[in-house]
Tab-separated table of C-alpha atoms in Angstrom:
chain	number	residue	atom	x	y	z
A	1	UNK	CA	-7.893	1.711	19.444
A	2	UNK	CA	-4.377	0.257	18.845
A	3	UNK	CA	-2.733	0.914	15.492
A	4	UNK	CA	-3.119	-2.040	13.052
A	5	UNK	CA	-2.566	-3.223	9.481
A	6	UNK	CA	-5.151	-5.457	7.980
A	7	UNK	CA	-4.724	-7.123	4.566
A	8	UNK	CA	-7.862	-7.184	2.449
A	9	UNK	CA	-6.297	-9.141	-0.439
A	10	UNK	CA	-4.025	-8.252	-3.421
A	11	UNK	CA	-2.687	-4.808	-2.666
A	12	UNK	CA	-5.727	-3.603	-0.613
A	13	UNK	CA	-5.135	-2.768	3.086
A	14	UNK	CA	-7.031	-1.393	5.883
A	15	UNK	CA	-4.786	0.560	8.338
A	16	UNK	CA	-5.493	2.357	11.624
A	17	UNK	CA	-3.112	4.938	12.734
A	18	UNK	CA	-3.980	7.412	15.447
A	19	UNK	CA	-7.534	6.201	15.335
A	20	UNK	CA	-7.858	7.161	11.612
A	21	UNK	CA	-8.927	4.415	9.315
A	22	UNK	CA	-7.176	4.368	5.955
A	23	UNK	CA	-7.837	2.203	2.952
A	24	UNK	CA	-5.180	1.789	0.397
A	25	UNK	CA	-5.954	0.471	-3.149
A	26	UNK	CA	-9.451	-0.841	-2.122
A	27	UNK	CA	-10.149	-3.397	-5.032
A	28	UNK	CA	-12.748	-5.437	-3.291
A	29	UNK	CA	-15.935	-6.079	-5.420
A	30	UNK	CA	-14.357	-8.237	-8.164
A	31	UNK	CA	-11.280	-9.337	-6.326
A	32	UNK	CA	-11.320	-13.184	-6.049
A	33	UNK	CA	-9.206	-12.915	-2.924
A	34	UNK	CA	-10.974	-10.090	-1.142
A	35	UNK	CA	-11.609	-10.509	2.628
A	36	UNK	CA	-14.635	-8.257	2.526
A	37	UNK	CA	-17.136	-6.664	0.157
A	38	UNK	CA	-17.340	-2.857	-0.334
A	39	UNK	CA	-20.670	-3.002	1.499
A	40	UNK	CA	-19.082	-4.360	4.648
A	41	UNK	CA	-16.762	-1.333	4.931
A	42	UNK	CA	-18.683	1.002	7.364
A	43	UNK	CA	-16.218	3.709	8.230
A	44	UNK	CA	-13.059	5.219	6.406
A	45	UNK	CA	-11.301	8.445	6.943
A	46	UNK	CA	-8.708	8.470	4.105
A	47	UNK	CA	-8.440	6.398	0.918
A	48	UNK	CA	-5.084	6.250	-0.816
A	49	UNK	CA	-4.782	5.196	-4.531
A	50	UNK	CA	-1.310	4.248	-5.863
A	51	UNK	CA	-2.265	4.286	-9.504
A	52	UNK	CA	-5.033	4.000	-12.068
A	53	UNK	CA	-5.346	0.295	-12.769
A	54	UNK	CA	-8.616	-1.483	-12.085
A	55	UNK	CA	-7.000	-3.847	-9.411
A	56	UNK	CA	-5.954	-0.636	-7.470
A	57	UNK	CA	-8.385	2.139	-8.077
A	58	UNK	CA	-10.985	-0.662	-7.504
A	59	UNK	CA	-13.926	0.542	-5.406
A	60	UNK	CA	-12.285	3.734	-4.205
A	61	UNK	CA	-14.781	6.217	-5.783
A	62	UNK	CA	-17.786	4.361	-4.488
A	63	UNK	CA	-16.341	4.027	-1.003
A	64	UNK	CA	-15.297	7.635	-0.928
A	65	UNK	CA	-18.674	8.866	-2.055
A	66	UNK	CA	-20.638	6.621	0.314
A	67	UNK	CA	-18.537	7.201	3.443
A	68	UNK	CA	-17.449	10.807	2.779
A	69	UNK	CA	-13.747	9.775	2.903
A	70	UNK	CA	-10.972	11.898	1.565
A	71	UNK	CA	-9.286	10.333	-1.489
A	72	UNK	CA	-5.571	11.083	-1.900
A	73	UNK	CA	-3.751	10.352	-4.967
A	74	UNK	CA	-1.570	11.774	-7.747
A	75	UNK	CA	-3.012	15.026	-9.063
A	76	UNK	CA	-4.485	13.575	-12.153
A	77	UNK	CA	-6.274	10.710	-10.325
A	78	UNK	CA	-7.531	13.118	-7.756
A	79	UNK	CA	-8.965	15.387	-10.592
A	80	UNK	CA	-10.520	12.369	-12.330
A	81	UNK	CA	-12.263	11.030	-9.239
A	82	UNK	CA	-13.568	14.600	-8.313
A	83	UNK	CA	-15.179	14.639	-11.723
A	84	UNK	CA	-16.771	11.238	-10.837
A	85	UNK	CA	-18.355	12.742	-7.798
A	86	UNK	CA	-15.937	12.430	-4.937
A	87	UNK	CA	-16.409	15.521	-2.829
A	88	UNK	CA	-13.046	15.485	-0.847
A	89	UNK	CA	-9.948	14.809	-2.894
A	90	UNK	CA	-6.348	15.801	-2.329
A	91	UNK	CA	-4.040	15.760	-5.428
A	92	UNK	CA	-0.283	15.627	-4.879
A	93	UNK	CA	2.869	14.411	-6.648
A	94	UNK	CA	5.945	12.147	-6.208
A	95	UNK	CA	8.209	13.705	-3.542
A	96	UNK	CA	5.408	15.850	-1.989
A	97	UNK	CA	3.866	15.475	1.373
A	98	UNK	CA	0.465	16.585	2.748
A	99	UNK	CA	-1.217	16.396	6.255
A	100	UNK	CA	-4.740	14.897	6.095
A	101	UNK	CA	-6.768	14.509	9.131
A	102	UNK	CA	-3.652	14.734	11.282
A	103	UNK	CA	-1.600	12.143	9.464
A	104	UNK	CA	1.380	13.132	7.272
A	105	UNK	CA	1.232	11.405	3.934
A	106	UNK	CA	4.317	11.254	1.721
A	107	UNK	CA	4.170	10.229	-1.916
A	108	UNK	CA	7.042	8.055	-3.092
A	109	UNK	CA	8.076	6.836	-6.529
A	110	UNK	CA	6.965	3.633	-7.964
A	111	UNK	CA	8.274	2.037	-11.243
A	112	UNK	CA	5.181	0.912	-13.000
A	113	UNK	CA	2.470	2.250	-15.341
A	114	UNK	CA	-0.938	3.881	-14.936
A	115	UNK	CA	-3.884	4.789	-17.177
A	116	UNK	CA	-4.036	8.152	-15.531
A	117	UNK	CA	-1.112	10.189	-13.957
A	118	UNK	CA	1.937	8.769	-12.466
A	119	UNK	CA	2.168	5.597	-10.278
A	120	UNK	CA	3.363	6.008	-6.704
A	121	UNK	CA	3.671	4.558	-3.203
A	122	UNK	CA	2.806	6.167	0.209
A	123	UNK	CA	4.467	6.537	3.496
A	124	UNK	CA	1.892	7.287	6.175
A	125	UNK	CA	3.282	8.774	9.320
A	126	UNK	CA	1.456	8.425	12.627
A	127	UNK	CA	2.425	9.486	16.134
A	128	UNK	CA	3.593	5.991	16.987
A	129	UNK	CA	3.952	4.086	13.762
A	130	UNK	CA	4.968	4.682	10.124
A	131	UNK	CA	3.521	2.497	7.322
A	132	UNK	CA	4.857	2.261	3.687
A	133	UNK	CA	2.749	0.897	0.829
A	134	UNK	CA	5.081	0.531	-2.079
A	135	UNK	CA	2.263	0.290	-4.711
A	136	UNK	CA	3.033	-1.678	-7.787
A	137	UNK	CA	6.775	-1.180	-8.438
A	138	UNK	CA	9.961	-2.548	-9.837
A	139	UNK	CA	13.212	-2.111	-7.997
A	140	UNK	CA	14.382	1.281	-7.276
A	141	UNK	CA	16.863	2.641	-4.681
A	142	UNK	CA	15.424	5.980	-3.739
A	143	UNK	CA	13.400	4.523	-0.904
A	144	UNK	CA	16.605	4.406	1.310
A	145	UNK	CA	16.594	8.254	1.224
A	146	UNK	CA	12.869	8.429	1.944
A	147	UNK	CA	13.379	6.171	4.873
A	148	UNK	CA	15.964	8.317	6.357
A	149	UNK	CA	13.510	11.160	6.496
A	150	UNK	CA	10.636	8.991	7.509
A	151	UNK	CA	11.899	5.768	9.255
A	152	UNK	CA	9.495	2.915	8.263
A	153	UNK	CA	8.118	0.589	10.858
A	154	UNK	CA	5.905	-1.578	8.548
A	155	UNK	CA	6.505	-1.894	4.737
A	156	UNK	CA	3.958	-3.507	2.326
A	157	UNK	CA	5.903	-4.930	-0.492
A	158	UNK	CA	4.652	-6.496	-3.853
A	159	UNK	CA	6.392	-9.825	-4.595
A	160	UNK	CA	4.323	-11.260	-7.438
A	161	UNK	CA	6.721	-10.711	-10.292
A	162	UNK	CA	5.719	-10.015	-13.895
A	163	UNK	CA	4.153	-6.651	-12.982
A	164	UNK	CA	6.170	-5.983	-9.838
A	165	UNK	CA	9.323	-7.197	-8.183
A	166	UNK	CA	9.860	-10.973	-7.740
A	167	UNK	CA	10.474	-12.347	-4.131
A	168	UNK	CA	14.409	-11.866	-4.456
A	169	UNK	CA	14.252	-8.318	-5.765
A	170	UNK	CA	11.668	-7.516	-3.214
A	171	UNK	CA	13.876	-8.738	-0.565
A	172	UNK	CA	16.824	-6.807	-1.936
A	173	UNK	CA	14.553	-3.696	-1.969
A	174	UNK	CA	13.660	-4.240	1.644
A	175	UNK	CA	17.410	-4.481	2.535
A	176	UNK	CA	17.837	-0.855	1.397
A	177	UNK	CA	15.677	0.415	4.263
A	178	UNK	CA	15.201	-2.319	6.723
A	179	UNK	CA	11.785	-1.733	8.278
A	180	UNK	CA	10.854	-3.512	11.489
A	181	UNK	CA	8.265	-5.585	9.647
A	182	UNK	CA	7.777	-6.431	5.968
A	183	UNK	CA	4.481	-7.777	4.787
A	184	UNK	CA	4.332	-9.386	1.225
A	185	UNK	CA	1.398	-8.408	-1.037
A	186	UNK	CA	0.325	-8.437	-4.647
A	187	UNK	CA	0.869	-12.179	-5.262
A	188	UNK	CA	-1.337	-15.224	-6.017
A	189	UNK	CA	-4.389	-13.319	-7.000
A	190	UNK	CA	-3.919	-14.548	-10.498
A	191	UNK	CA	-1.893	-17.444	-11.835
A	192	UNK	CA	0.544	-15.068	-13.475
A	193	UNK	CA	1.540	-13.566	-10.112
A	194	UNK	CA	3.866	-16.472	-9.211
A	195	UNK	CA	5.953	-14.947	-6.446
A	196	UNK	CA	5.740	-16.895	-3.181
A	197	UNK	CA	5.838	-15.476	0.319
A	198	UNK	CA	7.990	-18.286	1.573
A	199	UNK	CA	10.665	-17.296	-1.081
A	200	UNK	CA	10.469	-13.637	0.027
A	201	UNK	CA	10.792	-14.535	3.731
A	202	UNK	CA	13.836	-16.703	2.904
A	203	UNK	CA	15.639	-13.948	0.984
A	204	UNK	CA	14.801	-11.329	3.621
A	205	UNK	CA	16.275	-13.524	6.302
A	206	UNK	CA	19.517	-13.874	4.314
A	207	UNK	CA	19.769	-10.209	3.295
A	208	UNK	CA	18.266	-8.498	6.320
A	209	UNK	CA	17.895	-10.904	9.232
A	210	UNK	CA	16.768	-7.997	11.552
A	211	UNK	CA	13.619	-7.462	9.483
A	212	UNK	CA	10.584	-9.537	10.588
A	213	UNK	CA	8.433	-10.906	7.747
A	214	UNK	CA	4.917	-11.362	8.518
A	215	UNK	CA	2.801	-13.210	5.926
A	216	UNK	CA	-0.848	-12.529	6.305
A	217	UNK	CA	-3.953	-14.271	4.763
A	218	UNK	CA	-6.698	-11.991	3.434
A	219	UNK	CA	-8.636	-10.748	6.481
A	220	UNK	CA	-5.662	-11.215	8.851
A	221	UNK	CA	-4.746	-8.171	11.057
A	222	UNK	CA	-1.504	-7.333	12.826
A	223	UNK	CA	-1.434	-4.924	15.636
A	224	UNK	CA	1.530	-2.529	15.989
């Protein structure tokens, strides 16, 4: 199967790299913009959780238990979910990398908060494509160094403002590492998340015209 990225709504994504299915921040059951319900998810290899807020940890524990997926997160969240009955967990920390089911997973910083542990993002390195999920974050510059070590093909970037970067700061962030494709996320789910993908696309075109912005609707999939 070809590599792909599918937006499930908010910050939730289904990604296929090297025929491994990855869910990131699978908040589905109470997500008003969710493309699928948890029961519709039939097979997952790896679940990545960027931080312990309800709209990101979401349904990760239920899905990991039901589908025998490996849950990867910061050490404290991995320990918490193991105590909740998840059999396969991998705990790590910012700056570290692990190999899970043949995929290299790099944990990046994220400037945010979390009920448990430290918030983060993830770079997932496949044999053909590398995908970066920024998590919930404000602007920071370290990503340009991570991207030198792990060149990023597709970046999933929060633009909603208030809790994350706004569209301009998100575009400035993207200009630091210039992925091939930037996909906006974490906007419009609630009224307070006012960032618009059109604004993000406009600013990216001004700051980094070589970067292609792809705006997805929940349920949309882009093949890589």
